[in-house]
Amino acid sequence: VRSADPAVIFLNVAYFINFGRNVGSAGDPAIDFGNIKLGNTFEYSIGLILSLQERLSMNFALNQRITGKTNQNGTSLPDSNLNALSFNIGATYVIPPRTAVDFVVGIGRSEVAPDVSILIRMPVMFKFGKK
C-alpha cells in the first residue's frame, strides 16, 4: 500500500496450492474418476482508492486470477486452465463509529470471468478488552 493523499495505491498478491485426491461415487454402479488435482492459482489485484470526502471513497481495481491445468491420474486435462480478468469499480461509505458499507461492481474482461459481478459487504469493527 502506498499513500499519496488523497489516494491510496495498492497491490495484492496471492498463490493457492491445490492438493490432489481420489474422486468417485459409491452408487450403483460405482464410478471412479481416479486422482484429481486442480491446478494451482496465482492471483493479483492492483488498484487505486480515492477519498471523495471524510466518510466516502471510491476504488478502482484490476484483478487477474490464473489457474493451471487440472490433472487426472497425472495426465493434464485439455482446456482446464483458466485466466479470469476483471475490472472493479466500487465505493465505501463509513458509518461511525464502527461500521462501513462497501459496494463493488466487477466487469469481466476475459472469456472465463463473470460478465458482471456485484459485491455488497458491511464490515463491522468489534472492541475487545478495556481499551
Short mmCIF file of C-alpha atoms in Angstrom, two decimals:
data_model
loop_
_atom_site.label_atom_id
_atom_site.label_comp_id
_atom_site.label_asym_id
_atom_site.label_seq_id
_atom_site.Cartn_x
_atom_site.Cartn_y
_atom_site.Cartn_z
CA VAL A 1 0.00 0.00 0.00
CA ARG A 2 1.31 3.41 -0.94
CA SER A 3 -0.46 6.58 0.26
CA ALA A 4 -0.48 9.65 -1.98
CA ASP A 5 -3.03 11.83 -0.21
CA PRO A 6 -5.99 11.79 -1.00
CA ALA A 7 -5.35 8.48 -2.81
CA VAL A 8 -4.00 5.05 -1.88
CA ILE A 9 -2.40 2.77 -4.46
CA PHE A 10 -2.49 -0.94 -3.57
CA LEU A 11 -1.22 -4.29 -4.81
CA ASN A 12 -2.37 -7.69 -3.51
CA VAL A 13 -0.70 -10.96 -4.49
CA ALA A 14 -1.88 -14.48 -3.61
CA TYR A 15 -0.94 -18.07 -4.50
CA PHE A 16 -3.27 -21.02 -3.91
CA ILE A 17 -1.96 -24.60 -3.83
CA ASN A 18 -4.45 -27.39 -4.52
CA PHE A 19 -3.79 -30.96 -3.41
CA GLY A 20 -4.97 -33.99 -5.36
CA ARG A 21 -7.44 -36.54 -4.02
CA ASN A 22 -9.28 -39.63 -5.19
CA VAL A 23 -12.74 -38.80 -6.51
CA GLY A 24 -15.54 -41.27 -7.12
CA SER A 25 -19.08 -42.24 -6.26
CA ALA A 26 -20.37 -45.08 -4.13
CA GLY A 27 -23.54 -45.53 -6.19
CA ASP A 28 -24.57 -48.47 -8.32
CA PRO A 29 -22.55 -48.72 -10.47
CA ALA A 30 -19.63 -47.14 -8.64
CA ILE A 31 -17.73 -44.56 -10.70
CA ASP A 32 -14.03 -43.95 -10.09
CA PHE A 33 -12.56 -40.77 -11.62
CA GLY A 34 -9.17 -41.52 -10.09
CA ASN A 35 -6.81 -38.97 -8.55
CA ILE A 36 -7.89 -35.42 -9.44
CA LYS A 37 -5.61 -32.45 -8.79
CA LEU A 38 -6.91 -28.99 -9.62
CA GLY A 39 -4.34 -26.55 -10.96
CA ASN A 40 -2.62 -24.10 -8.62
CA THR A 41 -3.72 -20.46 -8.83
CA PHE A 42 -1.80 -17.18 -8.91
CA GLU A 43 -3.86 -14.04 -8.28
CA TYR A 44 -3.07 -10.35 -8.15
CA SER A 45 -5.03 -7.16 -7.78
CA ILE A 46 -3.78 -3.64 -8.35
CA GLY A 47 -5.80 -0.51 -7.85
CA LEU A 48 -6.48 2.93 -6.52
CA ILE A 49 -8.65 4.12 -3.63
CA LEU A 50 -9.64 7.77 -3.90
CA SER A 51 -11.04 9.73 -0.97
CA LEU A 52 -14.01 11.88 -2.00
CA GLN A 53 -14.81 13.18 1.48
CA GLU A 54 -14.20 12.19 5.10
CA ARG A 55 -16.58 9.19 5.00
CA LEU A 56 -16.81 8.36 1.29
CA SER A 57 -14.22 6.83 -1.02
CA MET A 58 -14.18 5.24 -4.48
CA ASN A 59 -11.98 2.39 -5.58
CA PHE A 60 -10.83 1.07 -8.95
CA ALA A 61 -9.01 -2.24 -9.33
CA LEU A 62 -7.78 -4.68 -11.93
CA ASN A 63 -7.97 -8.28 -10.71
CA GLN A 64 -6.49 -11.31 -12.50
CA ARG A 65 -6.62 -14.98 -11.48
CA ILE A 66 -4.54 -17.52 -13.43
CA THR A 67 -5.21 -21.21 -12.74
CA GLY A 68 -3.11 -24.06 -14.13
CA LYS A 69 -4.40 -27.23 -15.77
CA THR A 70 -6.30 -29.91 -13.86
CA ASN A 71 -4.63 -33.34 -13.76
CA GLN A 72 -6.46 -36.68 -13.72
CA ASN A 73 -4.21 -39.60 -12.71
CA GLY A 74 -1.17 -37.50 -13.61
CA THR A 75 -2.43 -36.54 -17.09
CA SER A 76 -3.32 -32.90 -17.88
CA LEU A 77 -6.93 -32.41 -18.96
CA PRO A 78 -7.33 -30.24 -22.10
CA ASP A 79 -8.88 -26.77 -21.74
CA SER A 80 -8.84 -26.96 -17.93
CA ASN A 81 -6.67 -23.90 -17.26
CA LEU A 82 -8.28 -20.52 -16.58
CA ASN A 83 -7.33 -16.86 -16.93
CA ALA A 84 -10.01 -14.65 -15.37
CA LEU A 85 -9.51 -10.88 -15.63
CA SER A 86 -11.94 -8.30 -14.26
CA PHE A 87 -12.12 -4.57 -13.67
CA ASN A 88 -13.79 -3.49 -10.42
CA ILE A 89 -15.36 -0.13 -9.57
CA GLY A 90 -16.69 0.48 -6.09
CA ALA A 91 -17.46 2.82 -3.23
CA THR A 92 -17.15 2.65 0.54
CA TYR A 93 -19.17 4.72 2.99
CA VAL A 94 -18.16 4.77 6.67
CA ILE A 95 -20.95 4.81 9.26
CA PRO A 96 -19.42 5.92 12.58
CA PRO A 97 -18.30 4.64 14.96
CA ARG A 98 -17.54 1.07 13.76
CA THR A 99 -19.31 0.20 10.50
CA ALA A 100 -18.84 0.70 6.77
CA VAL A 101 -20.76 -0.27 3.64
CA ASP A 102 -18.89 -1.43 0.53
CA PHE A 103 -20.46 -1.70 -2.92
CA VAL A 104 -18.37 -3.06 -5.81
CA VAL A 105 -19.29 -3.84 -9.42
CA GLY A 106 -16.93 -6.12 -11.36
CA ILE A 107 -16.83 -6.18 -15.15
CA GLY A 108 -15.39 -9.33 -16.73
CA ARG A 109 -12.58 -8.67 -19.21
CA SER A 110 -11.82 -12.26 -20.25
CA GLU A 111 -13.89 -15.14 -21.58
CA VAL A 112 -13.92 -17.14 -18.32
CA ALA A 113 -14.55 -14.20 -15.97
CA PRO A 114 -18.16 -13.45 -14.99
CA ASP A 115 -19.66 -10.76 -17.26
CA VAL A 116 -20.80 -8.73 -14.23
CA SER A 117 -20.42 -9.34 -10.51
CA ILE A 118 -21.82 -7.33 -7.60
CA LEU A 119 -20.39 -7.33 -4.09
CA ILE A 120 -22.08 -5.72 -1.11
CA ARG A 121 -20.46 -6.07 2.29
CA MET A 122 -20.79 -4.42 5.65
CA PRO A 123 -17.65 -4.78 7.77
CA VAL A 124 -18.17 -4.15 11.48
CA MET A 125 -15.34 -3.47 13.94
CA PHE A 126 -15.69 -5.00 17.41
CA LYS A 127 -13.88 -3.82 20.51
CA PHE A 128 -12.40 -6.47 22.78
CA GLY A 129 -10.89 -5.68 26.13
CA LYS A 130 -11.00 -2.47 28.18
CA LYS A 131 -9.40 0.00 25.74
#
